[in-house]
mmCIF file of C-alpha atoms in Angstrom:
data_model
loop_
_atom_site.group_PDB
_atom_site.id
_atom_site.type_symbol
_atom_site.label_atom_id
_atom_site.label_comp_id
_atom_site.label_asym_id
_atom_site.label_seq_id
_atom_site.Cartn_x
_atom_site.Cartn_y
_atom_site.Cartn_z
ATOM 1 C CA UNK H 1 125.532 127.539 215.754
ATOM 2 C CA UNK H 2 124.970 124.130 214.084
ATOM 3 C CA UNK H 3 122.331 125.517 211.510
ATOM 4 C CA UNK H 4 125.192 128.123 210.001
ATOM 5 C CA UNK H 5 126.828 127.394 207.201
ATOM 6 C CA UNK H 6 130.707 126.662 207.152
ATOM 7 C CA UNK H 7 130.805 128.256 203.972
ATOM 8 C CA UNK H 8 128.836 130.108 201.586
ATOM 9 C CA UNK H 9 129.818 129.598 197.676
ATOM 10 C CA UNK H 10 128.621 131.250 194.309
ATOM 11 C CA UNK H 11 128.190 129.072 191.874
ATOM 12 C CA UNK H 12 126.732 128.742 188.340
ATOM 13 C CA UNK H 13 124.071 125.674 188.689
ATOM 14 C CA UNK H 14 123.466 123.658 186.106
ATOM 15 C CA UNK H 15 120.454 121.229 186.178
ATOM 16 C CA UNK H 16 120.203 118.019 184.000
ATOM 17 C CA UNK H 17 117.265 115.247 183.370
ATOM 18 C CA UNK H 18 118.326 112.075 184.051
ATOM 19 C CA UNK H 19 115.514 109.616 181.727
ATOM 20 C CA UNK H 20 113.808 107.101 183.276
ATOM 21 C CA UNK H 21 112.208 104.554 181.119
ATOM 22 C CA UNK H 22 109.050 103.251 181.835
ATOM 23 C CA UNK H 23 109.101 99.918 183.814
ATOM 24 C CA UNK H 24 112.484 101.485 185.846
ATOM 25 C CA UNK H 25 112.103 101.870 189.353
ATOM 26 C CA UNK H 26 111.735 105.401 191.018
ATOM 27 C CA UNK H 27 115.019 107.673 191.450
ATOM 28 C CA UNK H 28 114.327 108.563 195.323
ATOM 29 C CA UNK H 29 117.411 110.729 195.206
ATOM 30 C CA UNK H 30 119.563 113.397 193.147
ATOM 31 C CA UNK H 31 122.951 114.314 193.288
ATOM 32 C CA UNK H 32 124.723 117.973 193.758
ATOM 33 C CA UNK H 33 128.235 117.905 192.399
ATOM 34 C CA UNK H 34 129.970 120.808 193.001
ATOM 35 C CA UNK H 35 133.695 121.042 191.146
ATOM 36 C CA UNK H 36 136.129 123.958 192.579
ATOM 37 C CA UNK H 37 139.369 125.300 192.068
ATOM 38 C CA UNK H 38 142.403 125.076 193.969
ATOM 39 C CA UNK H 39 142.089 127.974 195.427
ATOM 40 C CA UNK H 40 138.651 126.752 196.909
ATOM 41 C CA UNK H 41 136.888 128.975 194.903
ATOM 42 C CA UNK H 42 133.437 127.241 192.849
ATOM 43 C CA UNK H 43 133.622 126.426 189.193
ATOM 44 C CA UNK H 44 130.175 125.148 188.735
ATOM 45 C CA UNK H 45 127.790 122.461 190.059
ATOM 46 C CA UNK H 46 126.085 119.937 188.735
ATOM 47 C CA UNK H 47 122.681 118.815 189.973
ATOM 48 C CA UNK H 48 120.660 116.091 188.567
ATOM 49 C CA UNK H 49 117.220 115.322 188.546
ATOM 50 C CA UNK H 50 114.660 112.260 187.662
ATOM 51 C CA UNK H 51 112.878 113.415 184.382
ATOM 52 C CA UNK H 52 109.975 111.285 183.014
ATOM 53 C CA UNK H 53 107.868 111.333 179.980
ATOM 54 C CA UNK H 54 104.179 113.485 180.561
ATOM 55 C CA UNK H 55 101.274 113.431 178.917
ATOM 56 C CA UNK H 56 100.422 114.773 175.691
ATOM 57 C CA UNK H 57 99.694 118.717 176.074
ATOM 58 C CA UNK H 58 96.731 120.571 174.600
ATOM 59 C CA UNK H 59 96.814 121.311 170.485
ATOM 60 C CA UNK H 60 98.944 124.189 169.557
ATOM 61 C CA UNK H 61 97.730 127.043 167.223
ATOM 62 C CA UNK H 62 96.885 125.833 163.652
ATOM 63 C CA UNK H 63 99.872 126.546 161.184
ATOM 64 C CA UNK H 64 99.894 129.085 158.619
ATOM 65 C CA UNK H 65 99.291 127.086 155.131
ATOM 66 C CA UNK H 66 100.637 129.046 152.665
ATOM 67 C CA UNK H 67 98.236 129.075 149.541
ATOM 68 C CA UNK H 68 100.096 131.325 146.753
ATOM 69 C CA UNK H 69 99.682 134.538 145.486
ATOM 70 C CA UNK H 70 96.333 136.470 144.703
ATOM 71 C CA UNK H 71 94.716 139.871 143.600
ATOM 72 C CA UNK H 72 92.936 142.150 145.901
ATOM 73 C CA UNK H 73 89.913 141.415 144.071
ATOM 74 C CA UNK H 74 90.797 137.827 143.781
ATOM 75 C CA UNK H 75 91.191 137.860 148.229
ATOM 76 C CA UNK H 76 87.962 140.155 148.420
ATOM 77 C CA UNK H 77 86.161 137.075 146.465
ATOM 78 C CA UNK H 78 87.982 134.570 148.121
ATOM 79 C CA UNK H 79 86.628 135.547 151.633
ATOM 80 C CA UNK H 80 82.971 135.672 151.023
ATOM 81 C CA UNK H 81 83.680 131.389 150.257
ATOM 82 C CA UNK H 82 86.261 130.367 153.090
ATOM 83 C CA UNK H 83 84.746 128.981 156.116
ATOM 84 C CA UNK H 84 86.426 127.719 159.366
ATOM 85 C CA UNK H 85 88.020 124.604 157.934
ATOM 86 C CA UNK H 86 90.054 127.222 156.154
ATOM 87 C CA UNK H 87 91.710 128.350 158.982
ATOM 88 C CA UNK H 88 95.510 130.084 158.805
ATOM 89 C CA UNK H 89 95.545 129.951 155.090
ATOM 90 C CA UNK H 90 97.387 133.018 153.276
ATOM 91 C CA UNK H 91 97.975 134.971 150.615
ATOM 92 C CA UNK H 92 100.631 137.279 149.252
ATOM 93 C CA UNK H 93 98.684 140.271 147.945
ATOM 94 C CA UNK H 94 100.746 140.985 144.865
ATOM 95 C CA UNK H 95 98.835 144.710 144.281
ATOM 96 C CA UNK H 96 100.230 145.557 147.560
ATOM 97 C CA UNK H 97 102.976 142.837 148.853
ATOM 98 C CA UNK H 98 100.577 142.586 152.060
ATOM 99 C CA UNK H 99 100.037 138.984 153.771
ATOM 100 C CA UNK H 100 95.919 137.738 153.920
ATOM 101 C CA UNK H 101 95.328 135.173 157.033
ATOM 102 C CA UNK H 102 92.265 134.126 157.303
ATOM 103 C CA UNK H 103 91.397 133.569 160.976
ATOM 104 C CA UNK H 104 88.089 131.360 160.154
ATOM 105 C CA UNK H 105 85.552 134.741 159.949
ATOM 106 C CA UNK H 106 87.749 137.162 158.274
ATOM 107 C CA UNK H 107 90.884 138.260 156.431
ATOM 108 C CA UNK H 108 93.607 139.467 158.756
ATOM 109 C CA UNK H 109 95.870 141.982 157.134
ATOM 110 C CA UNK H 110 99.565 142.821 157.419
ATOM 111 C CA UNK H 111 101.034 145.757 155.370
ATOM 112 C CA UNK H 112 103.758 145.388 153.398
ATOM 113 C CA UNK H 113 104.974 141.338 154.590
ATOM 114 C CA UNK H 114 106.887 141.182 151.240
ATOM 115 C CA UNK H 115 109.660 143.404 149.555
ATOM 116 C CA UNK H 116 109.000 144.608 145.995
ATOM 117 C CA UNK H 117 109.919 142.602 143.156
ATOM 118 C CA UNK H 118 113.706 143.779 142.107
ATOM 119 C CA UNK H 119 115.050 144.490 138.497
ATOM 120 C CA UNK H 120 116.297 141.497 136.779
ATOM 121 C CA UNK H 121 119.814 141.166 137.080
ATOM 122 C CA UNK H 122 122.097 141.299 133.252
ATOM 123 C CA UNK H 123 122.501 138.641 131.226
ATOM 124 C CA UNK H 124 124.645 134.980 132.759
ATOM 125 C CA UNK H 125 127.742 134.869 132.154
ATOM 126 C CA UNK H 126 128.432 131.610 130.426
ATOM 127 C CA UNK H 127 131.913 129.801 129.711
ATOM 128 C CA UNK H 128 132.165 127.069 127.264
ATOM 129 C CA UNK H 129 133.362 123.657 128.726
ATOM 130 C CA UNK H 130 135.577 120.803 127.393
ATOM 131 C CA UNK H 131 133.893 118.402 124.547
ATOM 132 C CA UNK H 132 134.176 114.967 125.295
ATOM 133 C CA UNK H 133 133.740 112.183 122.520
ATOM 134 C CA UNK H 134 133.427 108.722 123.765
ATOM 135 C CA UNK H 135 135.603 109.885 127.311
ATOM 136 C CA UNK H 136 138.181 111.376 124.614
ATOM 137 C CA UNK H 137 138.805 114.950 125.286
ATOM 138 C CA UNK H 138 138.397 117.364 121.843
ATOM 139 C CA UNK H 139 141.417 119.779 121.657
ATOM 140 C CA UNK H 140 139.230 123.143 121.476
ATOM 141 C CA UNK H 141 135.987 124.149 123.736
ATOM 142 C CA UNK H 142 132.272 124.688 123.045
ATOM 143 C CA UNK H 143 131.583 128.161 122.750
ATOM 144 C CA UNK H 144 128.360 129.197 124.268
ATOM 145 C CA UNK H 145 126.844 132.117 123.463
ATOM 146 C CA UNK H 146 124.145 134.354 125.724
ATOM 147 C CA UNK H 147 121.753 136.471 123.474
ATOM 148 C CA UNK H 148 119.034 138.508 125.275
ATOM 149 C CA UNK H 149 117.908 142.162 126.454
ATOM 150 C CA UNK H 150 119.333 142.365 130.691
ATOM 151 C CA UNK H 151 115.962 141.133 132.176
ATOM 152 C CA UNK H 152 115.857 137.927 129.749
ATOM 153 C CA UNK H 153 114.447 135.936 128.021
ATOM 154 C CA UNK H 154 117.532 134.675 127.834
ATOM 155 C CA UNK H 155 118.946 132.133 124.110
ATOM 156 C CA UNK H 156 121.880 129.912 125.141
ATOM 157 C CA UNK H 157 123.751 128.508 121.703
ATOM 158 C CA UNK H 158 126.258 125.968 122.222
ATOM 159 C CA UNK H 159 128.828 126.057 119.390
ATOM 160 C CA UNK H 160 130.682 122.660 119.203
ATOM 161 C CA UNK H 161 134.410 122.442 117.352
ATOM 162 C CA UNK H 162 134.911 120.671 114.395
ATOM 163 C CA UNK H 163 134.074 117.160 115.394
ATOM 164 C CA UNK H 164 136.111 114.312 114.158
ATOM 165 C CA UNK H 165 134.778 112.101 111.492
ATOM 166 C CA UNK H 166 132.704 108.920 112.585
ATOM 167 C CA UNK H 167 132.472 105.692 111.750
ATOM 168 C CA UNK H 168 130.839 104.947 108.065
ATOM 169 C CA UNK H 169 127.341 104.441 109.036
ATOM 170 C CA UNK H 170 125.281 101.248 107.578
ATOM 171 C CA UNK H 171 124.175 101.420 103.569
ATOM 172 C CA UNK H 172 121.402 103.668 102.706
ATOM 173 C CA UNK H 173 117.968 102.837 101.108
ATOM 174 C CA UNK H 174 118.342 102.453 97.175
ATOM 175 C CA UNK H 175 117.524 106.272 94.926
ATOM 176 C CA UNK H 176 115.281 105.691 92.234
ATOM 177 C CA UNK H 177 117.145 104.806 88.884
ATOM 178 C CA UNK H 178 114.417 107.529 87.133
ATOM 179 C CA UNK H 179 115.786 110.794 89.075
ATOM 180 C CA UNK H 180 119.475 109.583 89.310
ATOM 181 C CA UNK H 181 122.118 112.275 88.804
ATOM 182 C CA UNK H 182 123.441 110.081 85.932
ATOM 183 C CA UNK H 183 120.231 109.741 83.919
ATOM 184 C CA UNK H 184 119.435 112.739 81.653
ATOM 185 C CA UNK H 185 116.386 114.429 82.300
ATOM 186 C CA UNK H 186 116.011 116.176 79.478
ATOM 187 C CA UNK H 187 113.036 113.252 77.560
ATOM 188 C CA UNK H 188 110.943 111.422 80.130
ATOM 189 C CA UNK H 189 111.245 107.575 78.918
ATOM 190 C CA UNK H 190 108.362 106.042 76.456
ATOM 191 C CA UNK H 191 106.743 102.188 77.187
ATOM 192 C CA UNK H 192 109.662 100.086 76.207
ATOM 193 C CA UNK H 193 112.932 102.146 76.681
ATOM 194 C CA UNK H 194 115.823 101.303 78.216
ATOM 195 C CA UNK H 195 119.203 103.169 79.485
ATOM 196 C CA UNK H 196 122.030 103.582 77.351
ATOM 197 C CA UNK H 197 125.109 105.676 77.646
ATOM 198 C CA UNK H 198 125.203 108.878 75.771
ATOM 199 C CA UNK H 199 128.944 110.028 75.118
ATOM 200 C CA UNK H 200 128.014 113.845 73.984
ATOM 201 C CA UNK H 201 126.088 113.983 77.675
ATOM 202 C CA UNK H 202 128.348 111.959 79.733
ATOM 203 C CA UNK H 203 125.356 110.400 81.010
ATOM 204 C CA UNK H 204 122.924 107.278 80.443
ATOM 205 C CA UNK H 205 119.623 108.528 78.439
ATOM 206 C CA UNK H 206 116.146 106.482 77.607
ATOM 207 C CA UNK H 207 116.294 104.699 74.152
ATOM 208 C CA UNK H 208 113.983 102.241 72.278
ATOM 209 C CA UNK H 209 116.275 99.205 72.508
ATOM 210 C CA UNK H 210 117.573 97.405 69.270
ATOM 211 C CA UNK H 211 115.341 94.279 68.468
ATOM 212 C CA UNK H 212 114.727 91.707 66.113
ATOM 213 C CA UNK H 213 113.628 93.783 62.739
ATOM 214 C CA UNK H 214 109.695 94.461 61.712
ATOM 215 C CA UNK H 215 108.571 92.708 58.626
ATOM 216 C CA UNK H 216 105.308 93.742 56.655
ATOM 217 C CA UNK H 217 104.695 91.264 53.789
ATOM 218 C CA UNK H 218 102.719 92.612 50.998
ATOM 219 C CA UNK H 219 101.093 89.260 49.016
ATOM 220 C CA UNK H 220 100.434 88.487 45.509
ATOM 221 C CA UNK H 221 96.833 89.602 45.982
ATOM 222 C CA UNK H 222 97.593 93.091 45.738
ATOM 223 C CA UNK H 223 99.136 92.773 42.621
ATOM 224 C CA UNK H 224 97.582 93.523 39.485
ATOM 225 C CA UNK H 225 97.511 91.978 36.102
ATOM 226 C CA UNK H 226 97.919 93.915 33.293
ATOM 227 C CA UNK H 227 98.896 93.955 29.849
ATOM 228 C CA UNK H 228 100.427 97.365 28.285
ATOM 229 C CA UNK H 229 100.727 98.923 24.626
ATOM 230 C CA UNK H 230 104.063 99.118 22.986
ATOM 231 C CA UNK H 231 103.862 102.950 23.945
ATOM 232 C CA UNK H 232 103.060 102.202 27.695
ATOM 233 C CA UNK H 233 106.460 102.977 29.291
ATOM 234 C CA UNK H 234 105.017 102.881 32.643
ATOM 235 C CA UNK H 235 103.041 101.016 34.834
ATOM 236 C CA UNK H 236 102.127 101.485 39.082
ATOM 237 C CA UNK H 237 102.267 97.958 40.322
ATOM 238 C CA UNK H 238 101.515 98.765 44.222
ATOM 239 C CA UNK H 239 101.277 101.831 46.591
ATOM 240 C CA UNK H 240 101.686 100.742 50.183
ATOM 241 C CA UNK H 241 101.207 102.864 53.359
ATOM 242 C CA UNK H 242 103.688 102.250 56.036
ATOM 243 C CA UNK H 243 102.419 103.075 59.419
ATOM 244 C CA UNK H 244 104.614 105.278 61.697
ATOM 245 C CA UNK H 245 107.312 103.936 64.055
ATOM 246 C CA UNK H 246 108.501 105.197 67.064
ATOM 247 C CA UNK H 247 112.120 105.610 66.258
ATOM 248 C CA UNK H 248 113.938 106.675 62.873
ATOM 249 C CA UNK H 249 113.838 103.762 60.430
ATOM 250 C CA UNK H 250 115.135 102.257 56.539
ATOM 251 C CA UNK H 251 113.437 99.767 54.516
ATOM 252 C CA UNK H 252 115.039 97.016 53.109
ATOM 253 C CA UNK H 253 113.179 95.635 50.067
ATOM 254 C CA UNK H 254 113.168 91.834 48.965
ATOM 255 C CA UNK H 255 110.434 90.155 46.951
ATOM 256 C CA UNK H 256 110.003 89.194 42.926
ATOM 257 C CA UNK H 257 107.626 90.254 40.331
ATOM 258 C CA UNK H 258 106.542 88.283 37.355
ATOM 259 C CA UNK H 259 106.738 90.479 33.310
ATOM 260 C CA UNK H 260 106.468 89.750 30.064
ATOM 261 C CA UNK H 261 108.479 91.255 27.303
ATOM 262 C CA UNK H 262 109.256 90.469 23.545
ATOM 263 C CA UNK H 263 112.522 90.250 22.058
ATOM 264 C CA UNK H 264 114.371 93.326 21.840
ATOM 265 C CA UNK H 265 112.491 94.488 25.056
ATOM 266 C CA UNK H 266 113.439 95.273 28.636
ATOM 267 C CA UNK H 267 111.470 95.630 31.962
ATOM 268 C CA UNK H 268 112.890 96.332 35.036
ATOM 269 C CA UNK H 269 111.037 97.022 38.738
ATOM 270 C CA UNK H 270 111.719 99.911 40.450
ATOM 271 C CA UNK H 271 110.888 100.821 44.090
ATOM 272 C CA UNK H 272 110.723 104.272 45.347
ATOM 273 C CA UNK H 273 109.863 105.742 48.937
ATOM 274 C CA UNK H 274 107.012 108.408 49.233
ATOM 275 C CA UNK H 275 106.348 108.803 45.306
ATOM 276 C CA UNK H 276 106.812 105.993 42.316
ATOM 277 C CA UNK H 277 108.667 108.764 40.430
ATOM 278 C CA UNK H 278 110.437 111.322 42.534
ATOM 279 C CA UNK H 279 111.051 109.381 45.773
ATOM 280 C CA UNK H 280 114.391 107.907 46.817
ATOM 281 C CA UNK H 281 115.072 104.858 44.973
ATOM 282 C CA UNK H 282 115.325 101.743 47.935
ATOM 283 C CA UNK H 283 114.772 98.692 45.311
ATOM 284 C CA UNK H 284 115.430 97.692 42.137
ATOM 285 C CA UNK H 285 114.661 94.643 39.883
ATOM 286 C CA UNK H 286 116.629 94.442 36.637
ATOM 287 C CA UNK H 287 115.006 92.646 33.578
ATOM 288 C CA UNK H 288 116.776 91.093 30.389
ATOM 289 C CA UNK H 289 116.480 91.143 26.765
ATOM 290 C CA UNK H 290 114.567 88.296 26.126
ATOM 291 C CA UNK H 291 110.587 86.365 24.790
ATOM 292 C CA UNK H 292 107.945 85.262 27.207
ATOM 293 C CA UNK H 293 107.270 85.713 31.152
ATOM 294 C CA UNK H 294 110.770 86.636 33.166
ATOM 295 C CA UNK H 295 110.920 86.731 37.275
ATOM 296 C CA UNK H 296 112.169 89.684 38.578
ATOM 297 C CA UNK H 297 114.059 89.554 41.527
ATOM 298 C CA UNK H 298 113.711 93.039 44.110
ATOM 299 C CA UNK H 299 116.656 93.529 46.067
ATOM 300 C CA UNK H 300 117.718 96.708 48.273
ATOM 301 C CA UNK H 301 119.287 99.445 46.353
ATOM 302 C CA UNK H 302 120.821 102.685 47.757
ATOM 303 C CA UNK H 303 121.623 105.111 44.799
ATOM 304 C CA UNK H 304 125.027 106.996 47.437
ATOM 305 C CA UNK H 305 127.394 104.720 49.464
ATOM 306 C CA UNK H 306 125.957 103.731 53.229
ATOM 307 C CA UNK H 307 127.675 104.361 56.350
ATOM 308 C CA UNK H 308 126.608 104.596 59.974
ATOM 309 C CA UNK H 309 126.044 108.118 60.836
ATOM 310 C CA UNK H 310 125.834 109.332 57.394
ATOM 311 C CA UNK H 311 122.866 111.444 56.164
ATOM 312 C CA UNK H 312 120.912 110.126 53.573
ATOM 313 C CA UNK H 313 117.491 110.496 52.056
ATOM 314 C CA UNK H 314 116.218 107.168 52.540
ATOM 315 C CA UNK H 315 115.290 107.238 56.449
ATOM 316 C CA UNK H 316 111.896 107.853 57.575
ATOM 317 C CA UNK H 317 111.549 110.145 60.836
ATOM 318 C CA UNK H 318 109.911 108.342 63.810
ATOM 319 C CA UNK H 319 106.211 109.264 64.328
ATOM 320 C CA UNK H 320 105.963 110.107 60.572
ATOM 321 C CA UNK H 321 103.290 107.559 58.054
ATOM 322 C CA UNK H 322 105.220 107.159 54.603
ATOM 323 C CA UNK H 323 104.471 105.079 51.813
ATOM 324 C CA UNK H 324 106.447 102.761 49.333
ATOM 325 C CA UNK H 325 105.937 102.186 45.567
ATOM 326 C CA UNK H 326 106.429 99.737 43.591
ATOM 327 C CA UNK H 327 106.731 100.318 39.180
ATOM 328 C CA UNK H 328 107.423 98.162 36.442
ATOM 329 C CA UNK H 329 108.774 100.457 34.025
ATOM 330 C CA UNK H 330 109.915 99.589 29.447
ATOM 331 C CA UNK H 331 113.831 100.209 29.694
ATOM 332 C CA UNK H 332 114.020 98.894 26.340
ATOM 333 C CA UNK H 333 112.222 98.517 22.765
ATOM 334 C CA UNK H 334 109.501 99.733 21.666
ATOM 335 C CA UNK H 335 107.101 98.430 19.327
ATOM 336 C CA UNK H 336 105.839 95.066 21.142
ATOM 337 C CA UNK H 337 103.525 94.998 24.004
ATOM 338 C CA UNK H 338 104.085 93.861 27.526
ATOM 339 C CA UNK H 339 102.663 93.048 30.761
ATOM 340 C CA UNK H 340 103.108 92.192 34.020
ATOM 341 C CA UNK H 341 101.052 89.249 36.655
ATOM 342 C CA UNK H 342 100.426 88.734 40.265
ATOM 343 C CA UNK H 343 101.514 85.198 39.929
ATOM 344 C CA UNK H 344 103.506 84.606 42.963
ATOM 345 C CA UNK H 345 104.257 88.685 43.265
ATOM 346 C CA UNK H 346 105.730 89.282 46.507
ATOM 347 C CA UNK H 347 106.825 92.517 48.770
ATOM 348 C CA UNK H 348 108.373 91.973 51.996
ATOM 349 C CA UNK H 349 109.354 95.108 53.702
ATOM 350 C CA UNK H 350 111.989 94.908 56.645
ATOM 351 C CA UNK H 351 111.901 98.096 59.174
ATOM 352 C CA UNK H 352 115.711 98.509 60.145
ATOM 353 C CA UNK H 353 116.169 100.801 63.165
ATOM 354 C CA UNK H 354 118.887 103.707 62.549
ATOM 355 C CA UNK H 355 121.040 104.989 65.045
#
């Protein structure tokens, strides 16, 4: 009959859209393609259709807004404040491991939604890499070092090689010259001290610097005049008290005194440090046999020879007060008077710093 079919296959069908844009005309037909074998057996067919773009459907389902982890207490509290507007949000319950969704009245509760927390695993195993200086590879590694209980917390160390030397880096700020390695500590410096080098410390220490000599000038004022018997051998022309210095000090003695002596008579001047009789003898003025006033002339007198660094009686101890005396005193004859006046009598007393 015409309605039978000449042949009846089995196929697989496979349907595809074919887009239409908007603006194209309608597709008023579709195609079948049927491929088959050689041996007139069906492979597959082929049949395409006109798809176009529909409307928008209706909203899905609100999404599930994850909102962290919470106490049971925490969710029991939590769900007498959501509303509506909260819908889909959850919880992990970490009491339990349960998942809380609220579905806008209530909590909605699945039982264990989450595995259990597993043991922390050991320690990381950490391998030192190559150190790099400038894009210049170092010939040993940085060792690294992992130091922790299995289950952390964990202290990475990072040992680095010896490290070539760099380049000298700019000048540094100026020490102090007061705590310097080459100053001696051992006496804080006084107003007016300066550094100089000490050869028995190998190092510079504080010291009152040499300068031009003190001078005290006693004047003829405090001179007496006086006129002695022939027995008189004796006579205290001045006692002067010399303040205290601040370093160790001699006097040198200059000045003249004016006596009177008789033929056959002698007077000399003597001056003596800390006592006119017992006290180191710094200056002397040596009369003559002679009649009528003579000028005695003081000059500095050391009884021992002088040299640097030599001990000797005659220096005065800084910090310490000391006095000087001056005596005219008969050397010779004895049955005339004498005397002495402050006629142009003069002391001048130079302080001479000893090293």
């Amino acid at each position: 009959m015409p309605s039978d079919p000449i042949e009846r296959l089995s196929v697989d069908l496979e349907v595809f859209g074919i887009p239409q844009t908007p603006g194209m005309p309608p597709m008023t037909e579709t195609y079948l393609h049927v491929r088959r074998r050689q041996d007139g057996a069906a492979e597959s067919a082929v049949l395409g259709l006109p798809v176009y773009e529909g409307k928008p459907g209706p909203a899905g389902p609100a999404g599930m807004i994850h909102q962290g982890q919470r106490t049971t207490a925490e969710l029991d509290g939590l769900a007498l404040v959501l509303s509506p507007a909260e819908l889909n949000y959850t919880y992990r319950n970490t009491d339990n491991n349960s998942q809380w969704i609220w579905n806008g009245t209530t909590f909605q509760v699945y039982a264990n939604a989450y595995g259990a927390q597993g043991n922390r695993g050991p320690a990381p195993v950490m391998n030192g890499g190559n150190v790099t200086i400038d894009g210049e590879a170092q010939p040993a590694p940085a060792g690294v070092h992992v130091d922790g209980a299995d289950g952390g917390p964990y202290t990475v160390s990072v040992a680095l090689p010896a490290l070539p030397p760099g380049p000298p880096g700019p000048p540094g700020l100026a020490g102090p010259i007061y705590t310097s390695v080459d100053v001696s500590q051992t006496t804080p410096p006084v107003d007016g001290q300066m550094l100089v080098h000490s050869q028995a410390l190998g190092k510079l220490v504080w010291a009152t610097p040499m300068v031009p000599y003190l001078e005290y000038v006693v004047s003829s004022e405090s001179f007496p005049d006086a006129t002695k018997n022939s027995g008189d051998v004796r006579h205290t022309l001045l006692a002067f008290e010399m303040p205290a210095q601040p370093f160790d000090w001699e006097a040198e003695i200059l000045g003249g005194v004016d006596v009177f002596r008789e033929i056959g008579h002698r007077i000399d001047i003597e001056v003596r440090l800390s006592s006119d009789t017992s006290g180191a003898l710094i200056g002397y003025g040596r009369g003559s046999d002679g009649n009528g006033w003579e000028r005695l002339v003081l000059n500095p007198y050391s009884a021992v020879p002088l040299n640097p660094g030599v001990p000797r009686t005659s220096i005065i101890p800084a910090g310490v007060n000391n006095s000087i005396w001056v005596t005219a005193i008969k050397k010779g004859g004895t049955t005339k008077a004498w005397g002495v006046r402050k006629d142009f009598a003069n002391l001048r007393i130079r302080v001479n710093r000893v090293l």
